[in-house]
Amino acid sequence: MRIVIALASGLLFGAGLAWSGMADPMRVQAFLDLFGNWDPTLVFVMGGAIIPMAIAWIIKGRLSTPLAAPGFELPGTTQLDRPLAAGAILFGMGWGISGLCPGPALADLAIAPLAVLPFVLAMFAGMILHRFFPLKLR
Amino acid sequence: MIPGFPNAMPVQGLTGGLLIGLAAALMLLGLGRIAGVSGLAARATGITNAGAPRDVAVAFVLGLPLGALIIAVLTGGITAHFPKSVWPLVIGGLLVGYGTRLGSGCTSGHGVCGLSRLSPRSMVATALFISSGFVTVGLLRAGGGL
């Protein structure tokens, strides 16, 4: 059951990315291009995604367990720390340079597999790099 | 169409966004987890052992291209314009991979799931990665790299 739900969630997510234009790196980069031909589409995507999710958080408050898992496993950290800030800044740089973040990159494996492959391989290499050489920030 | 922004797709953006939000809601209410793509991708590949059960992560990650494929088939094709050189993809990919692990999330985990939960960490992360993206693309434009 959990595999069916996870697959359905991934399918909906990938469909939403493709339908909304977010699978096109140039469109995403155009959102970040304030001094160029700015494209606000990403604002609508974020707004549209936050609506059902905000309702889901309210429903979650009334559930003791999820529908198909023994319990909720959610991030509990509330501390604002340097790894969070440094990671977000590095991620934003890569997002701007390429126009890609993890979701659209993986969705593009079905739309433009050869074109996106260098990014996907480099992204996993970056993740592996972090596993062995995590920046120690105090 | 929005006057002044001929390329914008507000209706498709909003409806596609609703699908993404429904996907994240299904993950939260069905399996009690955050639909964060960077974390689930790291888990699916075994780069990390923390987080969701492996089968959940693999199923979600496989669903992403399959969902995009369904839309591409239904609409007769999705256009995606990539940088002409391979270097922006390689450098961008390295930064995205390293940065999302260090910062514990990307556009989906922090941007969609965290913002809607009013998580202070996600609000800070989202503000930072969007600002960093603005500055990066601004510098690329100033340097003639766009």
Tab-separated table of C-alpha atoms in Angstrom:
chain	number	residue	atom	x	y	z
A	1	MET	CA	0.000	0.000	0.000
A	2	ARG	CA	2.761	2.423	0.910
A	3	ILE	CA	4.448	1.837	-2.458
A	4	VAL	CA	1.192	2.623	-4.293
A	5	ILE	CA	0.769	5.874	-2.343
A	6	ALA	CA	4.395	6.906	-2.868
A	7	LEU	CA	4.179	6.162	-6.599
A	8	ALA	CA	0.893	8.086	-6.885
A	9	SER	CA	2.449	11.042	-5.059
A	10	GLY	CA	5.461	10.994	-7.401
A	11	LEU	CA	3.199	10.705	-10.471
A	12	LEU	CA	1.071	13.686	-9.401
A	13	PHE	CA	4.183	15.676	-8.557
A	14	GLY	CA	5.850	14.965	-11.913
A	15	ALA	CA	2.606	15.677	-13.787
A	16	GLY	CA	2.241	18.999	-11.969
A	17	LEU	CA	5.818	19.998	-12.784
A	18	ALA	CA	5.375	19.192	-16.482
A	19	TRP	CA	1.928	20.812	-16.773
A	20	SER	CA	2.996	24.007	-14.990
A	21	GLY	CA	5.980	24.636	-17.269
A	22	MET	CA	8.484	24.011	-14.469
A	23	ALA	CA	10.128	21.184	-16.422
A	24	ASP	CA	11.560	23.881	-18.720
A	25	PRO	CA	14.833	25.160	-17.196
A	26	MET	CA	14.669	28.351	-19.281
A	27	ARG	CA	11.288	29.272	-17.782
A	28	VAL	CA	12.564	28.722	-14.235
A	29	GLN	CA	15.698	30.733	-14.970
A	30	ALA	CA	13.461	33.493	-16.372
A	31	PHE	CA	11.709	33.670	-12.971
A	32	LEU	CA	15.094	34.314	-11.365
A	33	ASP	CA	16.012	36.878	-14.054
A	34	LEU	CA	14.671	40.051	-12.425
A	35	PHE	CA	16.590	42.339	-14.778
A	36	GLY	CA	15.690	40.428	-17.932
A	37	ASN	CA	12.393	39.212	-19.368
A	38	TRP	CA	10.957	38.246	-15.958
A	39	ASP	CA	8.499	35.327	-15.986
A	40	PRO	CA	6.245	35.145	-12.898
A	41	THR	CA	4.821	31.660	-13.639
A	42	LEU	CA	6.744	30.058	-10.738
A	43	VAL	CA	4.908	32.318	-8.271
A	44	PHE	CA	1.590	30.822	-9.426
A	45	VAL	CA	2.999	27.290	-9.145
A	46	MET	CA	4.183	27.888	-5.565
A	47	GLY	CA	0.879	29.541	-4.660
A	48	GLY	CA	-1.108	26.702	-6.200
A	49	ALA	CA	0.964	24.066	-4.402
A	50	ILE	CA	0.750	25.733	-1.010
A	51	ILE	CA	-3.091	25.807	-0.992
A	52	PRO	CA	-3.764	22.026	-0.806
A	53	MET	CA	-0.704	21.555	1.380
A	54	ALA	CA	-1.855	24.161	3.919
A	55	ILE	CA	-5.216	22.333	4.112
A	56	ALA	CA	-3.330	19.042	4.511
A	57	TRP	CA	-1.439	20.433	7.528
A	58	ILE	CA	-4.773	21.368	9.144
A	59	ILE	CA	-6.181	17.867	8.499
A	60	LYS	CA	-2.940	16.378	9.835
A	61	GLY	CA	-3.557	18.148	13.138
A	62	ARG	CA	-6.755	16.106	13.550
A	63	LEU	CA	-5.175	12.734	12.761
A	64	SER	CA	-3.291	10.628	15.277
A	65	THR	CA	-1.609	8.567	12.551
A	66	PRO	CA	-1.338	8.830	8.753
A	67	LEU	CA	-3.707	6.678	6.684
A	68	ALA	CA	-1.129	4.053	5.656
A	69	ALA	CA	1.842	4.312	8.028
A	70	PRO	CA	2.315	3.720	11.765
A	71	GLY	CA	3.146	7.345	12.580
A	72	PHE	CA	4.136	10.770	11.335
A	73	GLU	CA	7.873	11.161	10.687
A	74	LEU	CA	8.372	14.880	10.252
A	75	PRO	CA	11.367	17.201	10.660
A	76	GLY	CA	11.396	18.479	14.224
A	77	THR	CA	14.387	20.811	14.059
A	78	THR	CA	13.509	24.455	14.611
A	79	GLN	CA	17.008	25.875	15.012
A	80	LEU	CA	18.168	28.343	12.384
A	81	ASP	CA	21.764	27.297	11.808
A	82	ARG	CA	24.635	27.915	9.427
A	83	PRO	CA	24.378	24.650	7.452
A	84	LEU	CA	20.774	25.562	6.603
A	85	ALA	CA	21.784	29.023	5.402
A	86	ALA	CA	24.936	27.961	3.554
A	87	GLY	CA	23.164	25.022	1.912
A	88	ALA	CA	20.271	27.189	0.738
A	89	ILE	CA	22.653	29.789	-0.721
A	90	LEU	CA	24.714	27.132	-2.594
A	91	PHE	CA	21.511	25.496	-3.835
A	92	GLY	CA	20.206	28.879	-5.077
A	93	MET	CA	23.434	29.459	-7.000
A	94	GLY	CA	23.170	26.104	-8.761
A	95	TRP	CA	19.444	26.683	-9.398
A	96	GLY	CA	20.235	30.023	-11.037
A	97	ILE	CA	23.148	28.739	-13.112
A	98	SER	CA	21.192	25.794	-14.534
A	99	GLY	CA	17.490	26.640	-14.133
A	100	LEU	CA	17.051	23.232	-12.500
A	101	CYS	CA	16.237	21.931	-9.032
A	102	PRO	CA	15.880	18.246	-8.047
A	103	GLY	CA	12.173	17.700	-8.902
A	104	PRO	CA	12.187	19.120	-12.443
A	105	ALA	CA	15.580	17.505	-13.137
A	106	LEU	CA	14.214	14.026	-12.350
A	107	ALA	CA	10.948	14.736	-14.232
A	108	ASP	CA	12.997	15.829	-17.271
A	109	LEU	CA	14.525	12.337	-17.452
A	110	ALA	CA	11.297	11.482	-19.315
A	111	ILE	CA	11.124	14.680	-21.402
A	112	ALA	CA	14.721	15.428	-22.378
A	113	PRO	CA	16.791	12.542	-20.974
A	114	LEU	CA	20.069	13.249	-22.772
A	115	ALA	CA	19.942	16.991	-22.120
A	116	VAL	CA	19.281	16.642	-18.376
A	117	LEU	CA	21.578	13.675	-17.726
A	118	PRO	CA	24.741	15.745	-17.009
A	119	PHE	CA	22.816	17.726	-14.386
A	120	VAL	CA	21.338	14.637	-12.719
A	121	LEU	CA	24.720	12.880	-12.560
A	122	ALA	CA	26.397	16.026	-11.189
A	123	MET	CA	23.582	16.462	-8.644
A	124	PHE	CA	24.080	12.936	-7.277
A	125	ALA	CA	27.846	13.528	-7.287
A	126	GLY	CA	27.235	16.681	-5.205
A	127	MET	CA	25.077	14.683	-2.773
A	128	ILE	CA	27.789	12.004	-2.451
A	129	LEU	CA	30.394	14.750	-1.949
A	130	HIS	CA	28.313	16.079	0.940
A	131	ARG	CA	28.079	12.648	2.509
A	132	PHE	CA	31.865	12.305	2.658
A	133	PHE	CA	32.852	15.959	3.029
A	134	PRO	CA	30.087	17.779	4.891
A	135	LEU	CA	30.989	21.411	5.554
A	136	LYS	CA	31.553	21.829	9.281
A	137	LEU	CA	30.105	25.193	10.169
A	138	ARG	CA	29.942	26.571	13.683
B	1	MET	CA	-2.014	35.900	-20.164
B	2	ILE	CA	-0.814	38.699	-17.924
B	3	PRO	CA	-0.331	42.141	-19.520
B	4	GLY	CA	3.372	42.950	-19.614
B	5	PHE	CA	4.400	39.305	-19.174
B	6	PRO	CA	3.631	37.602	-22.503
B	7	ASN	CA	5.453	34.387	-21.550
B	8	ALA	CA	3.696	33.854	-18.214
B	9	MET	CA	1.324	30.897	-17.847
B	10	PRO	CA	-0.714	31.829	-14.750
B	11	VAL	CA	-3.527	29.285	-15.263
B	12	GLN	CA	-1.264	26.340	-16.042
B	13	GLY	CA	1.067	27.440	-13.255
B	14	LEU	CA	-1.746	27.506	-10.727
B	15	THR	CA	-3.331	24.206	-11.820
B	16	GLY	CA	0.047	22.468	-12.078
B	17	GLY	CA	0.870	23.866	-8.646
B	18	LEU	CA	-2.371	22.389	-7.267
B	19	LEU	CA	-1.286	18.945	-8.567
B	20	ILE	CA	2.085	19.364	-6.835
B	21	GLY	CA	0.342	20.378	-3.604
B	22	LEU	CA	-1.996	17.378	-3.844
B	23	ALA	CA	1.045	15.126	-4.329
B	24	ALA	CA	2.656	16.546	-1.185
B	25	ALA	CA	-0.657	16.277	0.724
B	26	LEU	CA	-0.951	12.610	-0.265
B	27	MET	CA	2.568	11.941	1.049
B	28	LEU	CA	1.808	13.735	4.336
B	29	LEU	CA	-1.643	12.312	5.070
B	30	GLY	CA	-1.006	8.869	3.527
B	31	LEU	CA	2.512	8.114	4.704
B	32	GLY	CA	3.175	10.812	7.311
B	33	ARG	CA	6.178	12.236	5.482
B	34	ILE	CA	7.438	15.339	3.700
B	35	ALA	CA	7.492	15.101	-0.117
B	36	GLY	CA	10.988	16.559	-0.355
B	37	VAL	CA	12.564	15.561	-3.651
B	38	SER	CA	16.224	16.054	-2.681
B	39	GLY	CA	15.872	13.939	0.461
B	40	LEU	CA	13.860	11.197	-1.256
B	41	ALA	CA	16.295	11.117	-4.207
B	42	ALA	CA	19.252	10.744	-1.823
B	43	ARG	CA	17.383	7.992	0.021
B	44	ALA	CA	16.308	6.178	-3.168
B	45	THR	CA	19.911	6.013	-4.415
B	46	GLY	CA	21.280	4.962	-1.026
B	47	ILE	CA	23.340	8.151	-0.687
B	48	THR	CA	21.727	8.530	2.733
B	49	ASN	CA	20.268	5.899	5.043
B	50	ALA	CA	18.116	8.407	6.894
B	51	GLY	CA	14.523	9.236	6.084
B	52	ALA	CA	11.771	7.330	4.330
B	53	PRO	CA	11.760	3.551	3.792
B	54	ARG	CA	13.793	2.768	0.662
B	55	ASP	CA	10.820	1.383	-1.303
B	56	VAL	CA	8.794	4.541	-0.627
B	57	ALA	CA	11.641	6.752	-1.843
B	58	VAL	CA	12.238	4.663	-4.972
B	59	ALA	CA	8.525	4.602	-5.879
B	60	PHE	CA	8.219	8.373	-5.449
B	61	VAL	CA	11.360	9.111	-7.485
B	62	LEU	CA	10.229	6.793	-10.311
B	63	GLY	CA	6.846	8.515	-10.293
B	64	LEU	CA	8.346	11.918	-11.145
B	65	PRO	CA	9.441	11.140	-14.745
B	66	LEU	CA	6.422	8.859	-15.268
B	67	GLY	CA	4.035	11.667	-14.284
B	68	ALA	CA	5.845	14.081	-16.598
B	69	LEU	CA	5.697	11.479	-19.371
B	70	ILE	CA	1.912	11.139	-18.974
B	71	ILE	CA	1.492	14.910	-19.399
B	72	ALA	CA	3.861	14.926	-22.386
B	73	VAL	CA	1.832	12.174	-24.079
B	74	LEU	CA	-1.543	13.775	-23.278
B	75	THR	CA	-0.501	17.226	-24.504
B	76	GLY	CA	1.548	16.084	-27.502
B	77	GLY	CA	4.888	17.090	-26.028
B	78	ILE	CA	6.433	19.325	-23.370
B	79	THR	CA	9.112	21.789	-24.371
B	80	ALA	CA	12.241	22.121	-22.248
B	81	HIS	CA	15.052	24.488	-23.216
B	82	PHE	CA	18.448	23.610	-21.785
B	83	PRO	CA	21.698	25.597	-21.609
B	84	LYS	CA	23.705	25.041	-24.808
B	85	SER	CA	26.926	24.291	-22.947
B	86	VAL	CA	27.245	21.336	-20.589
B	87	TRP	CA	29.108	23.377	-17.948
B	88	PRO	CA	26.123	25.195	-16.401
B	89	LEU	CA	24.486	21.781	-15.982
B	90	VAL	CA	27.533	20.183	-14.352
B	91	ILE	CA	28.387	23.108	-12.068
B	92	GLY	CA	24.703	23.741	-11.314
B	93	GLY	CA	24.119	20.067	-10.559
B	94	LEU	CA	27.064	19.860	-8.151
B	95	LEU	CA	25.884	22.972	-6.277
B	96	VAL	CA	22.256	21.782	-6.173
B	97	GLY	CA	23.248	18.317	-4.937
B	98	TYR	CA	25.659	19.550	-2.276
B	99	GLY	CA	23.543	22.539	-1.243
B	100	THR	CA	20.259	20.666	-0.838
B	101	ARG	CA	21.894	18.054	1.405
B	102	LEU	CA	23.673	20.672	3.511
B	103	GLY	CA	20.535	22.817	3.749
B	104	SER	CA	18.216	19.816	4.350
B	105	GLY	CA	15.911	20.484	1.433
B	106	CYS	CA	15.009	22.081	-1.860
B	107	THR	CA	12.058	23.816	-3.514
B	108	SER	CA	9.661	20.994	-2.625
B	109	GLY	CA	10.601	20.218	0.983
B	110	HIS	CA	11.314	23.771	2.136
B	111	GLY	CA	9.354	25.711	-0.493
B	112	VAL	CA	6.080	23.763	-0.690
B	113	CYS	CA	5.889	21.606	2.456
B	114	GLY	CA	7.777	23.858	4.872
B	115	LEU	CA	6.267	27.208	3.864
B	116	SER	CA	2.727	25.815	4.100
B	117	ARG	CA	3.594	24.531	7.603
B	118	LEU	CA	4.986	28.001	8.497
B	119	SER	CA	8.288	26.373	9.465
B	120	PRO	CA	10.813	29.090	10.373
B	121	ARG	CA	13.708	27.022	8.974
B	122	SER	CA	11.912	26.587	5.652
B	123	MET	CA	10.962	30.266	5.457
B	124	VAL	CA	14.616	31.244	5.954
B	125	ALA	CA	15.869	28.588	3.504
B	126	THR	CA	13.342	29.570	0.819
B	127	ALA	CA	14.111	33.278	1.181
B	128	LEU	CA	17.824	32.497	0.899
B	129	PHE	CA	17.735	30.170	-2.086
B	130	ILE	CA	15.421	32.454	-4.063
B	131	SER	CA	17.587	35.501	-3.221
B	132	SER	CA	20.720	33.554	-4.086
B	133	GLY	CA	19.119	32.574	-7.403
B	134	PHE	CA	18.186	36.208	-8.140
B	135	VAL	CA	21.749	37.377	-7.448
B	136	THR	CA	23.325	34.510	-9.414
B	137	VAL	CA	21.193	35.092	-12.520
B	138	GLY	CA	21.674	38.867	-12.151
B	139	LEU	CA	25.451	38.393	-12.115
B	140	LEU	CA	25.269	35.997	-15.086
B	141	ARG	CA	23.263	38.621	-16.994
B	142	ALA	CA	25.677	41.413	-16.043
B	143	GLY	CA	28.597	39.256	-17.135
B	144	GLY	CA	26.974	38.388	-20.457
B	145	GLY	CA	26.516	34.749	-19.469
B	146	LEU	CA	22.812	34.565	-20.337
